[in-house]
Coordinates of C-alpha atoms in Angstrom, one line a residue:
M1268 CA -0.2 -0.1 0.2
A1269 CA 3.0 2.5 0.7
S1270 CA 4.0 2.5 -2.8
S1271 CA 0.5 3.8 -3.9
L1272 CA 0.9 6.9 -1.5
T1273 CA 1.7 10.2 -2.9
K1274 CA 2.1 13.8 -1.6
D1275 CA -0.7 15.8 -2.9
S1276 CA -0.5 19.7 -2.7
A1277 CA -4.3 20.0 -2.4
S1278 CA -5.9 19.5 0.9
T1279 CA -8.2 16.9 1.4
P1280 CA -10.5 16.6 4.6
G1281 CA -8.9 13.5 5.8
S1282 CA -5.2 14.2 4.9
E1283 CA -2.6 15.8 2.7
R1284 CA -1.4 12.4 1.3
T1285 CA -3.5 10.5 -1.3
F1286 CA -4.0 7.0 -1.9
L1287 CA -4.9 6.4 -5.5
G1288 CA -5.7 10.0 -5.9
H1289 CA -8.2 9.7 -2.8
P1290 CA -7.8 10.8 0.9
R1291 CA -5.3 8.8 2.7
G1292 CA -7.9 7.6 5.1
L1293 CA -9.6 5.6 2.3
A1294 CA -6.5 3.1 2.6
T1295 CA -7.0 2.9 6.3
L1296 CA -10.8 2.2 5.8
F1297 CA -10.1 -0.2 2.8
M1298 CA -7.8 -2.3 4.7
T1299 CA -9.8 -2.3 8.0
E1300 CA -13.1 -3.3 6.3
M1301 CA -11.1 -6.0 4.0
W1302 CA -9.7 -7.7 7.5
E1303 CA -13.4 -7.1 8.9
R1304 CA -15.0 -9.0 6.0
F1305 CA -12.1 -11.7 6.0
S1306 CA -13.0 -12.6 9.5
Y1307 CA -16.8 -12.2 9.0
Y1308 CA -17.1 -14.3 5.6
G1309 CA -14.4 -16.8 6.6
M1310 CA -16.5 -17.7 9.8
R1311 CA -19.7 -17.6 7.8
A1312 CA -18.1 -20.1 5.2
L1313 CA -17.7 -22.8 8.3
L1314 CA -21.0 -21.9 10.2
V1315 CA -23.4 -24.5 8.8
L1316 CA -20.8 -27.3 8.2
Y1317 CA -19.7 -27.0 11.5
L1318 CA -23.1 -26.9 13.3
V1319 CA -23.9 -30.2 11.1
S1320 CA -20.5 -31.9 11.9
G1321 CA -20.0 -34.4 14.5
G1322 CA -20.6 -37.9 15.4
A1323 CA -17.4 -39.9 15.3
E1324 CA -15.6 -36.8 14.6
A1325 CA -16.7 -35.3 17.3
A1326 CA -16.0 -38.3 19.6
T1327 CA -12.3 -38.4 18.3
G1328 CA -11.7 -34.6 18.4
S1329 CA -9.8 -35.2 15.2
Q1330 CA -11.6 -31.7 14.0
G1331 CA -12.4 -30.3 16.9
G1332 CA -15.8 -31.6 17.0
G1333 CA -19.1 -30.1 15.5
L1334 CA -22.3 -29.9 17.2
A1335 CA -24.1 -32.4 15.3
M1336 CA -27.2 -30.5 14.6
T1337 CA -29.7 -31.2 11.8
A1338 CA -29.5 -29.3 8.5
A1339 CA -32.7 -27.7 9.1
T1340 CA -31.5 -26.6 12.7
A1341 CA -28.4 -25.5 11.4
S1342 CA -29.9 -23.4 8.5
A1343 CA -32.4 -21.7 10.7
I1344 CA -29.3 -20.9 12.8
Y1345 CA -27.3 -19.8 9.9
A1346 CA -30.5 -17.6 8.7
V1347 CA -31.1 -16.0 12.1
Y1348 CA -27.6 -15.3 12.6
V1349 CA -27.3 -13.1 9.1
S1350 CA -30.6 -11.4 9.5
M1351 CA -29.5 -10.1 13.0
V1352 CA -26.3 -8.9 11.6
Y1353 CA -28.2 -6.4 9.4
L1354 CA -30.9 -5.9 11.7
M1355 CA -28.1 -4.6 14.1
A1356 CA -26.9 -2.1 11.5
M1357 CA -29.8 0.2 12.7
P1358 CA -29.1 0.5 16.4
G1359 CA -25.3 0.5 15.1
G1360 CA -26.0 3.7 13.3
W1361 CA -28.0 5.2 16.1
F1362 CA -24.9 4.4 18.5
G1363 CA -22.7 6.5 15.8
D1364 CA -25.0 9.3 15.7
R1365 CA -26.0 9.8 19.1
V1366 CA -23.7 8.2 21.6
W1367 CA -20.1 7.5 20.4
G1368 CA -19.3 8.9 17.1
A1369 CA -18.4 6.6 13.8
R1370 CA -14.7 6.4 14.8
K1371 CA -15.2 5.1 18.5
T1372 CA -18.1 3.0 17.4
V1373 CA -16.1 1.1 14.8
T1374 CA -13.3 0.9 17.4
I1375 CA -15.5 -0.7 19.9
A1376 CA -17.1 -2.8 17.2
G1377 CA -13.5 -4.5 16.3
F1378 CA -12.8 -5.6 19.7
V1379 CA -16.2 -7.1 20.0
I1380 CA -16.0 -9.0 16.8
M1381 CA -12.8 -10.3 17.8
A1382 CA -14.2 -11.4 21.0
G1383 CA -16.9 -13.2 19.3
H1384 CA -14.7 -14.9 16.7
L1385 CA -12.3 -16.1 20.0
S1386 CA -15.6 -17.3 21.9
L1387 CA -16.3 -19.5 18.7
A1388 CA -12.8 -20.8 18.9
V1389 CA -13.5 -22.3 22.3
P1390 CA -15.6 -25.7 22.1
G1391 CA -18.8 -26.1 23.5
Q1392 CA -22.4 -24.9 22.2
A1393 CA -22.7 -22.4 25.2
M1394 CA -19.5 -19.9 23.8
F1395 CA -20.7 -21.0 20.3
F1396 CA -23.9 -18.8 20.9
V1397 CA -21.9 -16.3 23.1
G1398 CA -19.7 -15.8 19.9
L1399 CA -22.5 -15.6 17.3
I1400 CA -24.0 -12.9 19.4
L1401 CA -21.0 -10.7 19.6
V1402 CA -20.1 -10.9 16.1
A1403 CA -23.7 -10.0 15.1
V1404 CA -23.9 -6.9 17.6
G1405 CA -20.0 -5.9 16.5
S1406 CA -20.6 -6.4 12.8
G1407 CA -23.9 -4.5 13.0
L1408 CA -22.0 -1.7 15.2
L1409 CA -19.3 -1.3 12.4
K1410 CA -21.5 -2.0 9.1
A1411 CA -23.3 1.0 10.0
N1412 CA -20.6 3.4 10.6
I1413 CA -17.6 2.6 8.5
S1414 CA -19.4 3.6 5.2
T1415 CA -20.4 6.7 6.8
M1416 CA -16.7 7.4 7.5
V1417 CA -15.8 6.7 3.9
G1418 CA -18.4 9.8 3.0
H1419 CA -16.6 12.1 5.8
L1420 CA -13.6 12.0 3.7
Y1421 CA -14.7 13.8 0.7
D1422 CA -15.9 17.6 0.2
G1423 CA -19.8 16.7 0.5
P1424 CA -21.8 14.7 -2.1
D1425 CA -20.7 16.8 -5.1
D1426 CA -16.8 15.7 -4.7
P1427 CA -16.4 14.0 -8.1
R1428 CA -14.0 11.5 -6.3
R1429 CA -16.6 10.1 -4.0
D1430 CA -18.0 7.7 -6.3
G1431 CA -14.9 6.2 -7.1
G1432 CA -13.8 6.4 -3.3
F1433 CA -16.8 4.0 -2.5
T1434 CA -16.1 1.6 -5.4
I1435 CA -12.6 1.2 -4.1
F1436 CA -13.9 0.8 -0.6
Y1437 CA -16.3 -2.3 -2.1
M1438 CA -13.4 -4.1 -3.6
G1439 CA -11.8 -4.1 -0.4
I1440 CA -14.9 -6.3 1.0
N1441 CA -14.8 -8.2 -2.0
L1442 CA -11.1 -9.0 -1.6
G1443 CA -11.7 -10.0 1.9
A1444 CA -14.6 -12.2 1.2
F1445 CA -13.1 -14.0 -1.6
A1446 CA -9.9 -14.9 0.6
A1447 CA -11.5 -16.1 3.6
P1448 CA -13.2 -19.2 2.7
L1449 CA -9.8 -20.1 0.9
V1450 CA -7.9 -19.5 4.1
I1451 CA -10.1 -19.8 7.0
G1452 CA -12.3 -22.3 5.2
T1453 CA -9.5 -24.8 4.4
V1454 CA -7.9 -24.9 7.9
G1455 CA -11.6 -25.1 9.4
E1456 CA -12.9 -27.7 7.5
K1457 CA -9.6 -29.8 6.7
H1458 CA -7.9 -29.5 10.1
N1459 CA -9.8 -28.0 13.1
W1460 CA -13.0 -25.9 13.2
H1461 CA -11.9 -23.9 16.2
L1462 CA -8.7 -23.0 14.5
G1463 CA -10.5 -21.6 11.6
F1464 CA -12.6 -19.5 14.0
A1465 CA -9.4 -18.3 15.7
L1466 CA -8.2 -17.3 12.3
A1467 CA -11.0 -15.1 11.8
A1468 CA -10.1 -13.4 15.5
V1469 CA -6.8 -12.8 13.9
G1470 CA -8.2 -11.4 10.8
M1471 CA -10.4 -8.9 12.9
A1472 CA -7.2 -8.3 14.9
L1473 CA -5.4 -7.1 11.9
G1474 CA -8.2 -4.9 10.7
L1475 CA -8.3 -3.2 14.0
A1476 CA -4.6 -2.9 14.3
Q1477 CA -4.8 -0.9 10.7
F1478 CA -7.5 1.1 11.9
L1479 CA -5.9 2.4 15.1
I1480 CA -2.7 3.0 13.3
G1481 CA -4.3 4.9 10.5
T1482 CA -6.8 6.4 12.6
R1483 CA -5.1 10.0 12.1
S1484 CA -5.6 10.0 8.6
L1485 CA -9.5 9.7 9.0
S1486 CA -11.6 13.0 8.8
E1487 CA -12.1 15.0 12.1
K1488 CA -15.9 14.6 11.3
S1489 CA -15.7 10.6 12.4
S1490 CA -15.0 11.7 16.0
I1491 CA -18.2 13.9 16.2
V1492 CA -21.3 12.8 17.6
P1493 CA -23.6 14.6 15.1
N1494 CA -26.9 14.5 17.5
P1495 CA -25.6 13.5 21.0
L1496 CA -28.2 12.3 23.6
S1497 CA -29.2 14.6 26.3
A1498 CA -29.0 13.8 29.9
Q1499 CA -32.6 13.4 30.0
E1500 CA -32.9 11.1 26.9
R1501 CA -29.7 9.3 28.3
Q1502 CA -31.5 8.4 31.6
S1503 CA -34.7 7.6 29.8
I1504 CA -33.3 5.0 27.4
L1505 CA -31.1 3.4 30.1
L1506 CA -34.1 2.9 32.1
K1507 CA -36.1 1.2 29.4
V1508 CA -33.1 -0.9 28.5
A1509 CA -32.6 -2.1 32.1
V1510 CA -36.5 -2.8 32.3
A1511 CA -36.2 -4.7 28.9
V1512 CA -33.2 -6.6 30.2
V1513 CA -35.0 -7.4 33.5
V1514 CA -38.1 -8.7 32.0
I1515 CA -36.4 -10.9 29.2
A1516 CA -33.9 -12.5 32.0
G1517 CA -37.0 -13.2 34.3
F1518 CA -38.9 -14.7 31.4
Y1519 CA -36.3 -17.1 30.1
G1520 CA -34.9 -17.9 33.7
A1521 CA -38.5 -18.9 34.4
V1522 CA -38.5 -21.1 31.3
V1523 CA -35.0 -22.6 32.2
M1524 CA -36.1 -23.5 35.7
A1525 CA -39.5 -25.0 34.5
G1526 CA -37.3 -27.3 32.3
K1527 CA -39.0 -26.1 29.0
F1528 CA -36.2 -24.5 27.4
T1529 CA -35.1 -25.5 24.0
L1530 CA -33.2 -23.6 21.2
N1531 CA -36.5 -22.7 19.3
W1532 CA -37.4 -20.7 22.7
A1533 CA -34.5 -18.2 21.4
L1534 CA -34.8 -18.9 17.7
V1535 CA -38.5 -18.2 17.0
P1536 CA -38.8 -14.8 18.9
L1537 CA -35.7 -13.6 17.0
T1538 CA -37.1 -14.8 13.5
L1539 CA -40.2 -13.4 14.3
A1540 CA -38.9 -10.1 15.1
G1541 CA -36.6 -9.8 12.3
L1542 CA -40.1 -10.2 10.2
I1543 CA -42.0 -7.6 12.3
I1544 CA -39.7 -5.0 13.0
P1545 CA -39.1 -4.2 9.0
V1546 CA -42.8 -4.2 8.6
A1547 CA -43.2 -1.8 11.8
V1548 CA -40.7 0.3 10.3
L1549 CA -42.0 0.8 6.9
V1550 CA -45.5 1.2 8.3
R1551 CA -44.3 4.0 10.7
I1552 CA -43.0 5.6 7.9
K1553 CA -45.7 5.5 5.6
L1554 CA -48.0 6.8 8.1
D1555 CA -46.0 9.8 9.2
K1556 CA -48.7 12.7 8.4
S1557 CA -45.8 15.3 8.1
L1558 CA -44.5 13.6 4.8
S1559 CA -45.5 15.4 1.6
N1560 CA -47.7 13.9 -0.8
A1561 CA -44.8 13.5 -2.7
E1562 CA -42.6 11.9 -0.3
Q1563 CA -45.9 9.6 0.7
S1564 CA -45.9 8.3 -3.0
K1565 CA -42.2 7.7 -3.3
M1566 CA -42.7 5.6 0.1
S1567 CA -45.5 3.7 -1.4
G1568 CA -43.3 2.9 -4.3
Y1569 CA -40.3 2.0 -2.2
I1570 CA -42.5 -0.6 -0.6
W1571 CA -42.5 -2.5 -4.0
F1572 CA -38.5 -2.3 -4.1
F1573 CA -38.3 -3.5 -0.4
V1574 CA -40.5 -6.6 -1.0
A1575 CA -38.6 -7.5 -4.0
A1576 CA -35.3 -7.2 -2.4
A1577 CA -36.5 -9.5 0.8
L1578 CA -37.7 -12.3 -1.9
F1579 CA -34.2 -11.8 -3.4
W1580 CA -32.2 -12.1 -0.2
M1581 CA -34.2 -15.0 0.7
I1582 CA -32.7 -17.0 -1.9
Y1583 CA -29.5 -15.4 -2.5
D1584 CA -28.4 -15.9 1.5
Q1585 CA -28.7 -19.4 1.0
G1586 CA -25.6 -19.7 -0.9
G1587 CA -24.0 -20.1 2.7
S1588 CA -26.8 -22.7 4.0
T1589 CA -28.6 -25.0 1.5
L1590 CA -26.0 -24.5 -1.2
S1591 CA -23.1 -25.0 1.1
L1592 CA -24.6 -28.2 2.4
F1593 CA -25.2 -29.6 -1.2
A1594 CA -21.2 -28.7 -1.9
D1595 CA -20.5 -30.6 1.1
G1596 CA -22.4 -33.8 0.7
K1597 CA -23.3 -34.1 -2.9
T1598 CA -20.8 -32.3 -5.1
A1599 CA -17.5 -33.8 -6.1
D1600 CA -14.7 -32.2 -4.3
S1601 CA -12.0 -31.9 -7.2
L1602 CA -12.3 -30.6 -10.9
S1603 CA -9.6 -32.1 -13.6
G1604 CA -7.5 -33.8 -10.7
F1605 CA -7.5 -30.9 -8.4
A1606 CA -9.1 -31.3 -5.1
F1607 CA -10.5 -28.7 -3.0
P1608 CA -12.7 -28.3 0.3
A1609 CA -16.3 -27.3 0.1
T1610 CA -15.9 -23.9 1.7
W1611 CA -14.0 -22.6 -1.3
F1612 CA -17.4 -22.5 -3.4
Q1613 CA -18.1 -19.4 -0.8
S1614 CA -15.1 -17.6 -2.6
L1615 CA -16.9 -17.8 -6.0
N1616 CA -19.6 -15.0 -5.5
P1617 CA -16.9 -12.1 -4.4
L1618 CA -14.5 -13.5 -7.3
F1619 CA -17.6 -13.0 -9.9
V1620 CA -18.6 -9.9 -8.3
M1621 CA -15.0 -8.4 -8.7
A1622 CA -14.8 -9.4 -12.4
L1623 CA -18.3 -8.6 -13.4
A1624 CA -18.9 -5.5 -11.5
P1625 CA -16.8 -3.0 -13.9
V1626 CA -18.6 -5.1 -17.2
F1627 CA -22.3 -4.1 -15.5
A1628 CA -21.0 -0.5 -14.7
W1629 CA -19.8 -0.1 -18.3
M1630 CA -22.8 -1.8 -19.7
W1631 CA -25.3 0.5 -18.1
L1632 CA -23.2 3.8 -18.9
W1633 CA -23.1 2.4 -22.5
L1634 CA -27.0 1.6 -22.6
A1635 CA -27.7 5.0 -21.1
R1636 CA -25.9 6.9 -23.7
K1637 CA -28.3 5.0 -26.2
N1638 CA -31.0 5.9 -24.3
Q1639 CA -31.7 2.1 -23.7
E1640 CA -30.7 1.7 -19.9
P1641 CA -33.4 -0.2 -18.1
S1642 CA -35.3 1.7 -15.4
T1643 CA -34.3 0.7 -11.8
I1644 CA -37.7 -1.3 -11.4
V1645 CA -37.0 -3.2 -14.5
K1646 CA -33.9 -4.2 -13.2
F1647 CA -35.3 -5.4 -10.0
A1648 CA -37.7 -7.5 -11.9
M1649 CA -34.6 -8.8 -13.6
A1650 CA -32.9 -9.7 -10.5
L1651 CA -35.9 -11.7 -9.1
V1652 CA -36.3 -13.6 -12.3
L1653 CA -32.2 -14.5 -12.7
V1654 CA -32.2 -15.6 -8.8
G1655 CA -35.7 -17.5 -9.1
G1656 CA -33.9 -19.3 -12.5
S1657 CA -30.7 -20.0 -10.2
F1658 CA -33.1 -22.4 -8.1
F1659 CA -34.6 -23.6 -11.2
V1660 CA -31.1 -24.8 -12.4
F1661 CA -30.2 -26.2 -8.8
I1662 CA -33.2 -28.8 -9.6
V1663 CA -31.2 -30.4 -12.2
P1664 CA -28.4 -31.3 -9.9
M1665 CA -30.5 -31.9 -6.9
G1666 CA -32.3 -34.8 -9.2
M1667 CA -29.0 -36.4 -10.7
A1668 CA -27.6 -36.4 -6.8
G1669 CA -30.9 -38.1 -5.4
D1670 CA -29.5 -41.8 -5.9
G1671 CA -25.8 -40.6 -4.0
T1672 CA -24.1 -39.6 -7.2
Q1673 CA -21.9 -36.8 -6.6
V1674 CA -22.4 -34.1 -9.1
S1675 CA -19.8 -31.8 -10.9
P1676 CA -18.7 -28.5 -9.3
M1677 CA -19.5 -27.0 -12.4
W1678 CA -23.1 -26.8 -11.4
L1679 CA -22.7 -24.6 -8.3
V1680 CA -20.3 -22.6 -10.3
S1681 CA -23.1 -22.0 -12.8
I1682 CA -25.6 -21.1 -10.0
Y1683 CA -23.2 -18.8 -8.2
M1684 CA -22.4 -16.9 -11.2
I1685 CA -26.3 -16.5 -11.9
Q1686 CA -26.8 -15.2 -8.8
T1687 CA -24.2 -12.7 -9.1
I1688 CA -25.3 -11.5 -11.9
A1689 CA -29.0 -10.9 -10.2
E1690 CA -27.2 -9.2 -7.3
L1691 CA -25.6 -6.8 -9.6
C1692 CA -28.9 -6.1 -11.0
L1693 CA -30.3 -5.2 -7.6
S1694 CA -28.0 -4.6 -4.9
P1695 CA -26.1 -1.7 -6.4
V1696 CA -29.1 0.2 -7.6
G1697 CA -31.1 -0.5 -4.4
L1698 CA -28.5 1.4 -2.3
S1699 CA -28.8 4.3 -5.2
V1700 CA -32.9 4.3 -5.1
T1701 CA -33.2 4.3 -1.5
T1702 CA -31.1 7.6 -0.7
K1703 CA -33.3 8.9 -3.7
M1704 CA -36.6 7.8 -2.4
A1705 CA -36.1 8.8 1.2
P1706 CA -38.1 11.3 2.7
R1707 CA -35.8 14.4 3.9
K1708 CA -37.3 13.7 7.5
Y1709 CA -35.8 10.0 7.3
A1710 CA -32.7 10.4 5.1
S1711 CA -30.2 8.9 7.3
Q1712 CA -32.5 6.2 8.4
M1713 CA -33.4 4.8 5.3
M1714 CA -30.2 3.2 4.9
G1715 CA -30.9 0.9 7.8
V1716 CA -34.3 0.4 6.3
W1717 CA -32.7 -1.3 3.0
F1718 CA -30.5 -3.5 5.1
L1719 CA -33.7 -4.6 6.9
A1720 CA -35.0 -6.3 3.3
V1721 CA -31.9 -8.5 3.8
T1722 CA -33.2 -9.2 7.4
A1723 CA -36.8 -9.9 6.5
G1724 CA -35.7 -12.2 3.7
D1725 CA -33.3 -14.0 5.7
C1726 CA -36.3 -14.6 8.6
A1727 CA -38.6 -15.7 6.1
T1728 CA -36.2 -18.7 5.2
G1729 CA -35.3 -19.1 9.2
L1730 CA -38.9 -19.4 9.6
L1731 CA -39.5 -22.2 7.0
S1732 CA -36.8 -24.2 8.5
L1733 CA -38.3 -23.6 12.1
A1734 CA -41.6 -24.9 10.8
G1735 CA -39.9 -28.0 10.0
V1736 CA -39.7 -27.4 6.0
D1737 CA -36.7 -29.2 4.4
L1738 CA -34.9 -26.2 2.6
N1739 CA -32.3 -28.9 0.9
G1740 CA -35.8 -30.7 -0.5
T1741 CA -36.3 -30.2 -4.5
S1742 CA -40.1 -29.2 -3.7
I1743 CA -39.1 -26.2 -1.5
I1744 CA -36.5 -25.2 -3.9
A1745 CA -38.7 -25.1 -6.7
M1746 CA -41.6 -23.4 -5.1
Q1747 CA -39.2 -20.6 -4.0
A1748 CA -37.7 -20.4 -7.7
L1749 CA -41.4 -20.2 -9.1
L1750 CA -42.1 -17.6 -6.2
A1751 CA -39.3 -15.3 -7.2
S1752 CA -39.7 -15.6 -11.1
T1753 CA -43.4 -14.9 -10.7
A1754 CA -42.7 -11.9 -8.3
G1755 CA -40.2 -10.5 -11.1
F1756 CA -42.6 -10.9 -14.0
A1757 CA -45.4 -9.4 -11.7
I1758 CA -43.1 -6.6 -10.9
Y1759 CA -42.3 -5.9 -14.6
M1760 CA -45.8 -5.7 -15.6
Y1761 CA -46.8 -3.2 -12.8
R1762 CA -43.4 -1.3 -13.7
K1763 CA -45.7 1.9 -15.2
K1764 CA -47.7 2.1 -11.7
V1765 CA -44.4 1.8 -9.5
E1766 CA -42.8 4.4 -11.9
T1767 CA -45.6 6.8 -11.4
L1768 CA -45.3 6.5 -7.8
M1769 CA -41.4 7.3 -8.0
G1770 CA -42.2 10.5 -9.3
D1771 CA -39.1 12.4 -10.3
V1772 CA -36.7 9.7 -9.4
H1773 CA -35.5 7.5 -12.3

């Protein structure tokens, strides 16, 4: 990185030194996010496989021993965990805005995430769940604030370097996500699960060290609490939190003492909360009487995008659960004589993103110059049809593997590629349309609302698993494929109505 740093006579908000023509602080945030994503995606690649492993392996300790859970339970835990990471982004942003400021919040988040991975490295079910909670909380705190800090490096939204800076930052996310399964996945799956989780902690430690060393290159805005709590507000919130903790602790204490506690007592409430909270937040904004007619119309249009995104993530995020289990049990672990662990499939998505994102960016610009670029709602419809199509493709190798045959890895490569193309039609434009359609009163909160679509989609998957639905069965895969594809076609048919609701947003 040092070779890319040069002196720049023009002052920037973060520092006079530049990184590839951008404020020097971008290098610090790039490396911090890269290592944090390395730790997160490395642990995520191991999560479901660790949960279902066990038996003789656990007895001998040859691999640290998994938790020997069923595929349904493992899928539910995975779905709830991922949904909680995104749900925590909203309170994470609140802490950055009102309590600690973005820089302090990211620092605390780094230590919380590292503690979570270290907890996962300790054998035993109790420490495993403590670790999951810590990683989810820490990731939510960090995710909501580090992107804000990238924005602080530039002279407002009109700085011509801003979009390029976020593109470089996005590459850091995918570099970390690409490398993690290759390193952490290999060590955890082939040698020792808990050593793999410990490597994730090392990754977060490197990211935290990078952040603390480079913190002086960041903008001073990142240390400011934009809207600090008053003493009265702080006291009121502390009282409400204390009451909630006492009530929850008392309820679960009674359940445990009665000998009735099972894992579902924790998973079902979290899953329902992940479905109810997004709906409640949208309803609260939509019913706000202070919004203008134009803002109300845009919120009505935005609900279409939100529901489409939730359906998309419901299928897409099964890449780390349903597809991962299929890779582990029913897919050949070698290609042309080259052997590899099942966790390596988790590197395909970030690899395809890095390869295809520039192509899509060029393609949209090329189509725009010809006045043929699809509208945002059409891109969403395309994403749903494609992600549904990926599961229609998935049905084929599932049928081939029904008699115990291990299918070619190229089936999963194809599925992940289709899903990545779908992601590039939805995710970047979803972030953009969220900022454009947000009512002025809720401008800062709407990004958190966008992340709630991930929470809702993953919780829908988790609820299916908890209800006893086998997500690894051909019928449920076909049903999800049909649902997403049908929704995509429906949105396309109603595109004119949605575009009318969007008003001046295109």
